[in-house]
Amino acid sequence: MPPSRPHLPKPPDMFARDWEWSELTAFAGDEGPEATMAVVSGRRRQGKSFLLDSLARAAGGFYFCAYEATEAESLRRFGEELGQYSGSIAPMRFDRWEQAVDALLALGKERPLPVVIDEFPYLARATPSLPSIVQVAYGPRRPERLQSRTRLLLCGSSLSFMGKLLSGTSPLRGRAGLELVVHPLDFRQAADFWGIEDHRLALLVHSVVGGTPAYRREFVRDDTPVDLADFDAWVCRTALSPRSPLYREARYLLADESDLRDRALYHSVLAALASGNATAGRIAGCLERPTSDITHPLTVLQDCGLVRRETDAFRRNRSVYRVGEPLIAFDHAISRPKLSLLDRGLAEQVWESSRSRFLSAVVGPHFEQICREWVAHFAAPETFGGMPIDVSYGTVQDQAERTGHEIDVVVRGAVGQDSGVLLSLGEAKWDQVMGLGHLERLRHVTALLAGRGVDTSAVRLACYSAAGFTDDLRAAGDRGEVVLVDLARLYKGE
């Protein structure tokens, strides 16, 4: 058994990312024979470059970051930087990428060595055959690969491009030994990263900027709201201020995706979603287009990670779409309708007239999603009597009342050897103190499901509220009739 490499300590200035660092260092230090390859992706501003540059520095590897340029210019830059890394007296010269890739393989002849090509989509855009060139270089019996232990990491911010790199008929399918997606920080990590201890303030801030690390450090220069009373002013001086980079960032997120041709259509789809049109039919109606016209944009936006598709827990043929990036939801609900006023510096007036819409159209749905994330990632198995496996929303029709009930948090999980057991039905309210009326509605829905043959024997009812609970509902919680989840439990408890 080959000896294991020494553990590479995580840089002290790297916040969180313990799992990502562990995966990357394990890949880079793999003592196995033959060159290997990894694909690292994630939306821009998540810290991918910082992670990979830190990895290369810690392991003595080579890091090259591409930018938009012609093939000839990229090869020239690549040769210059590789020459500097190798200690050559003169820059290396490459006429073709085949030569450059073989030079990278040659770096790993003595030991496992991480080699990073960041912003790989820029290179592939100028040289469409580049993925095929890498495929040939990593041929199973090719001597240059067999005699190398280069650990090549291809990284990119275009999720639509990177997602296709290893799928379907892509030349690199089956070549990667690691596929790592760098996600935004979760809501708990984001609160710690922003240094916000007030849970209500933390959730409000997360409703605007989500868990993207760069928004604090690079975009608002560590301008954090002092307290709840400062939140309104903070929004006006950051997300609604034309002087702040955060002001235009939501629009630039779409520009990172090369597959988005008609950007106006994509913005319109996002605006329709932010206005509460959650189904394909309603989005199409809002845009006054046939549903077939918005099918492809919705698919591409999902591939980009900007929109997520959720399937109804009780009507599997029904799905809704939701904006997946908080800053885009904020921009389309609050900023875009008032751009002419904001460009004139009237942030305070715009915010005063839009604050109630922010709380209902942005924070309310975001709070529901945070509750689902808490169940999926932080709730202890004993909270719902089993291990949560699938967490979604659901709608239950009440034929007698000719109405439908939407359930914000539907939990299915494993109990013993049984998977897919219905564990919980929950309602989430951002701005309401919840009482016995909410519990009675959940009991009624449970009875409706039982009447249709759904096994509800393991169901635990749950109320999620950022505003609190009445004494009567708390008493019901003490009796074990309902699971109560407030902001403190969301951020600190199980």
Coordinates of C-alpha atoms in Angstrom, one line a residue:
M1 CA 0.0 0.0 0.0
P2 CA 1.5 3.4 -1.0
P3 CA 2.4 5.8 1.8
S4 CA -0.1 8.5 2.4
R5 CA 0.9 12.1 1.7
P6 CA 1.2 14.5 4.7
H7 CA -2.1 16.4 5.3
L8 CA -2.1 19.9 3.8
P9 CA -3.4 22.2 6.5
K10 CA -6.3 24.6 5.4
P11 CA -5.1 28.2 5.1
P12 CA -5.9 30.2 8.2
D13 CA -7.7 32.9 6.1
M14 CA -10.1 30.4 4.5
F15 CA -13.5 30.5 6.0
A16 CA -15.4 27.2 6.2
R17 CA -15.0 25.0 3.1
D18 CA -13.6 22.1 5.3
W19 CA -15.2 19.4 3.1
E20 CA -14.1 21.0 -0.2
W21 CA -10.6 21.4 1.1
S22 CA -10.5 17.8 2.2
E23 CA -11.7 16.5 -1.1
L24 CA -9.3 18.7 -3.1
T25 CA -6.2 17.8 -1.0
A26 CA -7.1 14.1 -1.2
F27 CA -7.3 14.3 -4.9
A28 CA -4.1 16.4 -5.3
G29 CA -2.1 14.1 -3.0
D30 CA -3.3 10.8 -4.4
E31 CA -0.2 8.6 -4.6
G32 CA -1.7 6.3 -7.2
P33 CA -0.1 5.8 -10.6
E34 CA -1.2 7.6 -13.8
A35 CA -2.4 11.2 -14.3
T36 CA -5.9 12.0 -13.1
M37 CA -8.3 14.8 -13.8
A38 CA -11.0 16.7 -11.8
V39 CA -13.7 19.1 -12.7
V40 CA -14.5 22.0 -10.2
S41 CA -17.4 24.2 -10.9
G42 CA -19.7 26.7 -9.1
R43 CA -21.1 30.1 -9.7
R44 CA -18.8 33.1 -9.7
R45 CA -17.9 34.7 -6.4
Q46 CA -18.0 31.5 -4.3
G47 CA -14.3 31.2 -3.7
K48 CA -13.3 28.6 -6.3
S49 CA -10.2 30.4 -7.4
F50 CA -9.2 31.1 -3.9
L51 CA -9.6 27.4 -3.0
L52 CA -7.6 26.2 -6.1
D53 CA -4.9 28.8 -5.9
S54 CA -4.4 27.9 -2.2
L55 CA -4.2 24.2 -3.1
A56 CA -1.6 24.9 -5.7
R57 CA 0.5 27.0 -3.4
A58 CA 0.2 24.5 -0.5
A59 CA 1.3 21.6 -2.7
G60 CA 3.8 23.4 -4.9
G61 CA 1.6 23.0 -7.9
F62 CA 0.9 25.1 -11.0
Y63 CA -2.0 27.5 -11.3
F64 CA -3.1 29.1 -14.5
C65 CA -6.2 31.4 -14.7
A66 CA -7.5 32.0 -18.3
Y67 CA -9.3 35.1 -19.5
E68 CA -11.2 35.9 -22.7
A69 CA -8.6 35.9 -25.4
T70 CA -7.7 34.3 -28.7
E71 CA -6.1 30.9 -28.8
A72 CA -2.7 32.4 -29.8
E73 CA -2.7 34.9 -26.9
S74 CA -3.8 32.2 -24.4
L75 CA -1.1 29.8 -25.5
R76 CA 1.5 32.7 -25.2
R77 CA 0.4 33.5 -21.7
F78 CA 0.3 29.9 -20.7
G79 CA 3.8 29.4 -22.0
E80 CA 5.1 32.4 -20.1
E81 CA 3.5 31.4 -16.8
L82 CA 4.6 27.7 -17.1
G83 CA 8.1 28.9 -17.9
Q84 CA 8.2 31.1 -14.8
Y85 CA 6.9 28.2 -12.7
S86 CA 9.4 25.7 -14.1
G87 CA 12.3 28.2 -13.7
S88 CA 13.1 28.4 -17.5
I89 CA 15.4 31.1 -18.6
A90 CA 13.0 31.9 -21.5
P91 CA 9.2 31.6 -21.8
M92 CA 8.0 28.3 -23.2
R93 CA 6.4 28.4 -26.6
F94 CA 3.5 26.3 -27.7
D95 CA 1.9 26.3 -31.1
R96 CA -0.9 24.0 -30.2
W97 CA -2.8 23.0 -27.0
E98 CA -1.7 19.4 -27.6
Q99 CA 1.9 20.4 -26.8
A100 CA 0.7 22.5 -23.8
V101 CA -1.3 19.6 -22.2
D102 CA 1.6 17.2 -22.6
A103 CA 3.8 19.8 -20.8
L104 CA 1.4 19.7 -17.9
L105 CA 1.6 15.9 -17.8
A106 CA 5.4 16.1 -17.8
L107 CA 5.2 18.2 -14.5
G108 CA 4.0 15.1 -12.6
K109 CA 6.7 12.7 -13.5
E110 CA 8.4 12.8 -10.1
R111 CA 5.4 13.1 -7.7
P112 CA 1.7 13.8 -7.5
L113 CA 1.3 17.4 -8.5
P114 CA -1.9 19.6 -8.7
V115 CA -2.2 21.5 -11.9
V116 CA -5.0 24.0 -12.1
I117 CA -6.6 25.5 -15.3
D118 CA -9.0 28.1 -13.9
E119 CA -11.8 29.6 -16.1
F120 CA -11.5 26.7 -18.5
P121 CA -14.6 27.7 -20.5
Y122 CA -12.7 30.8 -21.8
L123 CA -10.1 28.6 -23.3
A124 CA -12.7 26.2 -24.8
R125 CA -14.6 29.1 -26.3
A126 CA -11.5 30.1 -28.2
T127 CA -10.5 26.5 -29.0
P128 CA -13.7 24.4 -29.2
S129 CA -11.7 21.2 -29.7
L130 CA -9.9 21.7 -26.3
P131 CA -12.0 19.1 -24.4
S132 CA -11.2 16.6 -27.1
I133 CA -7.5 17.4 -26.9
V134 CA -7.6 16.7 -23.2
Q135 CA -9.5 13.5 -23.8
V136 CA -6.8 12.3 -26.2
A137 CA -4.0 13.3 -23.8
Y138 CA -5.7 11.3 -21.1
G139 CA -6.1 8.2 -23.3
P140 CA -6.1 5.0 -21.2
R141 CA -2.9 3.5 -22.6
R142 CA -1.1 6.7 -23.6
P143 CA 2.5 6.7 -22.2
E144 CA 2.5 10.4 -21.4
R145 CA -0.4 9.7 -19.0
L146 CA 0.8 6.4 -17.6
Q147 CA 4.2 8.0 -16.7
S148 CA 2.7 11.0 -15.1
R149 CA 1.0 11.7 -11.7
T150 CA -0.3 15.2 -12.7
R151 CA -3.5 15.9 -10.9
L152 CA -5.2 18.2 -13.5
L153 CA -8.1 20.3 -12.2
L154 CA -10.3 22.1 -14.7
C155 CA -12.4 24.9 -13.2
G156 CA -15.1 27.2 -14.5
S157 CA -17.9 29.5 -13.4
S158 CA -20.3 28.8 -16.3
L159 CA -22.4 26.0 -14.8
S160 CA -24.2 25.3 -18.1
F161 CA -20.8 24.6 -19.8
M162 CA -19.2 22.8 -16.9
G163 CA -22.2 20.6 -16.4
K164 CA -22.0 19.4 -19.9
L165 CA -18.3 18.8 -19.7
L166 CA -18.7 15.3 -18.3
S167 CA -22.2 14.4 -19.5
G168 CA -23.8 12.9 -22.5
T169 CA -21.5 12.7 -25.5
S170 CA -18.9 15.0 -24.1
P171 CA -15.3 13.9 -24.9
L172 CA -14.4 14.0 -21.2
R173 CA -17.2 11.8 -20.0
G174 CA -15.7 9.1 -17.8
R175 CA -12.3 10.8 -17.6
A176 CA -12.7 12.7 -14.3
G177 CA -11.9 11.1 -10.9
L178 CA -13.5 14.0 -9.0
E179 CA -16.4 16.3 -9.8
L180 CA -16.7 19.0 -7.2
V181 CA -19.3 21.8 -7.1
V182 CA -18.5 24.7 -4.8
H183 CA -21.9 25.9 -3.5
P184 CA -22.7 29.1 -1.6
L185 CA -22.3 29.1 2.1
D186 CA -25.4 27.7 3.9
F187 CA -27.5 30.1 5.9
R188 CA -25.8 29.3 9.2
Q189 CA -22.3 29.7 7.7
A190 CA -23.4 32.9 6.1
A191 CA -24.5 34.4 9.4
D192 CA -21.1 33.5 10.9
F193 CA -19.2 34.8 7.9
W194 CA -21.0 38.2 8.1
G195 CA -20.5 38.2 11.9
I196 CA -24.3 38.6 12.5
E197 CA -25.5 37.2 15.8
D198 CA -29.1 38.5 15.6
H199 CA -30.9 35.7 13.9
R200 CA -33.7 37.8 12.4
L201 CA -31.1 40.2 11.0
A202 CA -29.1 37.3 9.7
L203 CA -32.1 35.9 7.8
L204 CA -33.0 39.4 6.3
V205 CA -29.4 39.8 5.1
H206 CA -29.4 36.3 3.7
S207 CA -32.6 37.1 1.8
V208 CA -30.7 39.8 -0.1
V209 CA -27.2 38.4 -0.6
G210 CA -27.5 34.7 0.1
G211 CA -24.3 32.8 0.9
T212 CA -21.9 34.2 -1.7
P213 CA -18.7 35.1 0.2
A214 CA -17.5 37.8 -2.2
Y215 CA -20.5 40.0 -1.6
R216 CA -19.2 40.9 1.9
R217 CA -15.5 41.2 1.3
E218 CA -15.3 42.6 -2.3
F219 CA -18.7 44.1 -3.0
V220 CA -19.7 45.9 0.2
R221 CA -16.2 46.1 1.7
D222 CA -17.3 44.6 5.1
D223 CA -20.2 47.0 5.4
T224 CA -22.4 44.9 7.7
P225 CA -25.7 46.2 9.2
V226 CA -25.0 47.1 12.8
D227 CA -28.4 45.9 14.1
L228 CA -32.0 45.5 12.9
A229 CA -32.5 49.2 13.0
D230 CA -29.7 49.6 10.5
F231 CA -30.9 47.1 8.0
D232 CA -33.0 49.5 6.0
A233 CA -30.2 51.9 5.6
W234 CA -27.8 49.1 4.8
V235 CA -30.0 48.0 1.9
C236 CA -30.1 51.5 0.6
R237 CA -26.4 52.0 0.7
T238 CA -25.5 48.6 -0.8
A239 CA -28.1 46.7 -2.9
L240 CA -30.0 49.8 -4.0
S241 CA -27.1 52.2 -4.5
P242 CA -25.7 52.7 -8.0
R243 CA -22.3 53.3 -6.4
S244 CA -22.2 49.8 -5.0
P245 CA -21.0 46.8 -7.1
L246 CA -23.9 44.8 -5.6
Y247 CA -26.4 47.0 -7.4
R248 CA -25.7 45.5 -10.8
E249 CA -24.4 42.1 -9.8
A250 CA -27.7 40.2 -10.3
R251 CA -27.7 41.3 -14.0
Y252 CA -24.1 40.2 -14.4
L253 CA -24.8 36.7 -13.1
L254 CA -26.6 35.9 -16.4
A255 CA -23.6 37.2 -18.4
D256 CA -21.4 34.4 -17.0
E257 CA -23.5 31.8 -18.9
S258 CA -22.5 31.4 -22.5
D259 CA -25.6 29.3 -23.3
L260 CA -27.9 32.3 -22.7
R261 CA -28.6 33.8 -26.1
D262 CA -31.7 36.0 -25.7
R263 CA -30.9 37.5 -22.3
A264 CA -34.0 39.7 -22.3
L265 CA -36.1 36.6 -22.4
Y266 CA -34.2 35.1 -19.5
H267 CA -34.6 38.2 -17.4
S268 CA -38.3 38.3 -18.2
V269 CA -38.6 34.7 -17.0
L270 CA -36.9 35.6 -13.8
A271 CA -39.1 38.6 -13.3
A272 CA -42.2 36.5 -13.8
L273 CA -40.9 34.0 -11.2
A274 CA -40.1 36.9 -8.7
S275 CA -43.7 38.1 -9.2
G276 CA -45.1 34.8 -7.9
N277 CA -45.7 33.0 -11.2
A278 CA -44.3 29.6 -10.2
T279 CA -45.6 27.2 -12.9
A280 CA -44.5 27.0 -16.5
G281 CA -48.0 27.9 -17.6
R282 CA -48.3 31.0 -15.4
I283 CA -44.8 32.2 -16.5
A284 CA -45.8 31.8 -20.1
G285 CA -49.0 33.7 -19.5
C286 CA -47.2 36.5 -17.7
L287 CA -44.9 36.8 -20.7
E288 CA -47.8 36.4 -23.2
R289 CA -46.0 33.6 -25.0
P290 CA -46.8 29.9 -25.5
T291 CA -45.5 27.5 -22.9
S292 CA -43.2 25.9 -25.5
D293 CA -41.2 29.2 -25.7
I294 CA -40.2 29.2 -22.1
T295 CA -39.4 25.5 -21.7
H296 CA -35.8 25.9 -22.9
P297 CA -35.0 29.0 -20.9
L298 CA -36.3 27.3 -17.7
T299 CA -34.1 24.3 -18.4
V300 CA -31.0 26.5 -19.0
L301 CA -31.6 28.6 -15.9
Q302 CA -31.8 25.3 -13.9
D303 CA -28.5 24.2 -15.4
C304 CA -27.0 27.5 -14.3
G305 CA -28.2 27.1 -10.8
L306 CA -30.3 30.3 -11.0
V307 CA -33.6 28.5 -10.9
R308 CA -34.6 25.3 -9.1
R309 CA -37.5 23.0 -9.9
E310 CA -39.5 21.5 -7.1
T311 CA -41.9 18.6 -7.4
D312 CA -45.1 18.6 -5.4
A313 CA -44.8 15.9 -2.8
F314 CA -48.4 14.7 -3.3
R315 CA -48.9 15.4 -7.0
R316 CA -45.7 14.1 -8.6
N317 CA -46.8 15.4 -12.1
R318 CA -46.9 19.0 -10.9
S319 CA -43.8 21.1 -10.4
V320 CA -43.1 24.7 -9.5
Y321 CA -40.1 26.8 -10.3
R322 CA -38.4 29.2 -7.8
V323 CA -35.5 31.6 -8.2
G324 CA -32.4 29.9 -6.7
E325 CA -30.2 32.9 -6.1
P326 CA -31.5 35.4 -3.4
L327 CA -29.8 38.4 -5.0
I328 CA -31.7 37.8 -8.3
A329 CA -35.0 37.4 -6.5
F330 CA -34.3 40.7 -4.7
D331 CA -33.3 42.4 -7.9
H332 CA -36.3 41.4 -9.9
A333 CA -38.8 42.0 -7.1
I334 CA -37.4 45.3 -5.8
S335 CA -34.7 46.9 -8.0
R336 CA -35.6 46.3 -11.7
P337 CA -39.2 47.8 -11.4
K338 CA -37.7 51.0 -10.1
L339 CA -34.3 51.3 -12.0
S340 CA -35.0 54.7 -13.3
L341 CA -35.5 56.1 -9.8
L342 CA -32.6 54.2 -8.3
D343 CA -30.3 55.4 -11.0
R344 CA -31.1 58.9 -9.9
G345 CA -30.1 58.1 -6.3
L346 CA -33.6 57.8 -4.8
A347 CA -32.9 54.6 -2.9
E348 CA -34.6 55.7 0.3
Q349 CA -37.9 56.5 -1.5
V350 CA -37.8 53.3 -3.5
W351 CA -37.2 51.2 -0.4
E352 CA -39.9 52.9 1.6
S353 CA -42.5 52.0 -1.0
S354 CA -41.0 48.5 -1.6
R355 CA -40.2 47.3 1.9
S356 CA -43.6 45.5 2.4
R357 CA -43.2 43.8 -1.0
F358 CA -39.7 42.7 0.1
L359 CA -41.0 41.1 3.2
S360 CA -43.9 39.3 1.5
A361 CA -42.5 38.4 -2.0
V362 CA -38.8 37.9 -1.0
V363 CA -38.4 37.1 2.7
G364 CA -41.5 35.0 3.1
P365 CA -40.7 32.5 0.4
H366 CA -37.0 32.6 1.4
F367 CA -37.9 31.7 4.9
E368 CA -39.9 28.7 3.7
Q369 CA -36.8 27.5 1.8
I370 CA -34.5 28.0 4.8
C371 CA -36.9 25.9 6.9
R372 CA -36.7 23.1 4.3
E373 CA -32.9 23.4 4.3
W374 CA -32.8 23.2 8.1
V375 CA -34.8 19.9 8.0
A376 CA -32.6 18.5 5.3
H377 CA -29.2 19.4 6.8
F378 CA -29.5 20.3 10.5
A379 CA -32.5 18.6 12.1
A380 CA -31.7 15.6 14.2
P381 CA -33.3 12.2 13.2
E382 CA -35.2 12.1 16.5
T383 CA -36.9 15.5 15.7
F384 CA -39.1 13.8 13.2
G385 CA -38.7 10.2 14.3
G386 CA -36.5 9.2 11.3
M387 CA -33.8 10.3 9.0
P388 CA -35.1 13.0 6.5
I389 CA -34.5 11.9 2.9
D390 CA -36.7 14.1 0.8
V391 CA -37.9 17.6 1.8
S392 CA -40.2 19.5 -0.4
Y393 CA -43.5 21.4 -0.5
G394 CA -46.9 19.8 -1.3
T395 CA -50.5 20.6 -2.1
V396 CA -53.5 18.7 -0.9
Q397 CA -57.0 19.2 -2.4
D398 CA -60.0 19.4 -0.2
Q399 CA -62.9 18.3 -2.4
A400 CA -65.6 19.0 0.3
E401 CA -64.4 22.6 0.7
R402 CA -63.4 23.0 -3.0
T403 CA -60.1 24.4 -2.0
G404 CA -56.5 23.4 -1.8
H405 CA -54.0 23.4 1.1
E406 CA -50.4 24.2 0.4
I407 CA -47.9 22.6 2.9
D408 CA -44.7 24.5 3.1
V409 CA -42.5 21.7 4.5
V410 CA -43.2 18.0 3.6
V411 CA -40.7 15.5 5.0
R412 CA -40.2 12.0 3.9
G413 CA -37.6 9.8 5.4
A414 CA -36.4 6.4 6.6
V415 CA -37.7 4.6 9.7
G416 CA -36.0 1.3 10.3
Q417 CA -35.9 -0.5 6.9
D418 CA -38.7 1.6 5.4
S419 CA -37.8 4.5 3.1
G420 CA -40.1 7.2 1.9
V421 CA -42.2 7.2 5.0
L422 CA -44.2 10.5 5.5
L423 CA -42.6 11.9 8.6
S424 CA -43.8 15.5 8.8
L425 CA -46.2 18.2 7.5
G426 CA -45.2 21.7 8.4
E427 CA -46.3 25.3 7.9
A428 CA -43.8 28.2 7.8
K429 CA -44.7 31.8 8.6
W430 CA -42.1 34.6 8.5
D431 CA -44.3 37.4 9.9
Q432 CA -47.0 35.7 11.9
V433 CA -47.2 34.5 15.5
M434 CA -48.5 31.0 15.0
G435 CA -51.3 29.6 17.1
L436 CA -53.6 26.6 17.5
G437 CA -55.4 27.6 14.2
H438 CA -52.3 26.6 12.3
L439 CA -52.0 23.3 14.1
E440 CA -55.7 22.5 13.4
R441 CA -55.2 23.2 9.7
L442 CA -52.3 20.7 9.7
R443 CA -54.4 18.2 11.5
H444 CA -57.1 18.6 8.9
V445 CA -54.7 18.1 6.0
T446 CA -53.4 14.9 7.8
A447 CA -57.0 13.6 7.9
L448 CA -57.5 14.4 4.2
L449 CA -54.4 12.4 3.3
A450 CA -55.3 9.5 5.6
G451 CA -58.7 9.4 3.9
R452 CA -57.0 8.9 0.6
G453 CA -55.0 5.9 1.8
V454 CA -51.8 7.7 2.6
D455 CA -50.0 6.2 5.6
T456 CA -49.9 9.1 8.2
S457 CA -49.1 7.0 11.2
A458 CA -45.6 8.4 11.6
V459 CA -46.5 12.0 10.8
R460 CA -45.3 14.7 13.2
L461 CA -46.8 18.1 12.6
A462 CA -44.5 21.2 12.7
C463 CA -44.8 24.9 12.9
Y464 CA -42.0 27.2 11.7
S465 CA -42.2 30.8 12.7
A466 CA -39.8 33.8 12.8
A467 CA -42.4 35.8 14.9
G468 CA -43.0 33.2 17.6
F469 CA -45.8 31.1 18.9
T470 CA -48.9 31.6 21.2
D471 CA -48.8 30.2 24.7
D472 CA -51.5 27.6 23.6
L473 CA -49.3 26.4 20.8
R474 CA -46.3 26.2 23.0
A475 CA -48.3 24.1 25.4
A476 CA -49.2 21.8 22.6
G477 CA -45.5 21.6 21.7
D478 CA -44.7 20.6 25.3
R479 CA -47.2 17.8 25.1
G480 CA -45.5 16.5 21.9
E481 CA -48.4 17.4 19.6
V482 CA -46.4 19.6 17.4
V483 CA -42.7 20.4 16.6
L484 CA -42.0 24.1 17.1
V485 CA -39.1 25.7 15.2
D486 CA -38.2 29.3 15.8
L487 CA -35.3 31.4 14.5
A488 CA -33.1 30.3 17.4
R489 CA -33.6 26.6 16.6
L490 CA -33.1 27.2 12.9
Y491 CA -29.7 28.8 13.5
K492 CA -28.5 26.9 16.5
G493 CA -30.6 23.8 17.3
E494 CA -31.6 20.4 15.9

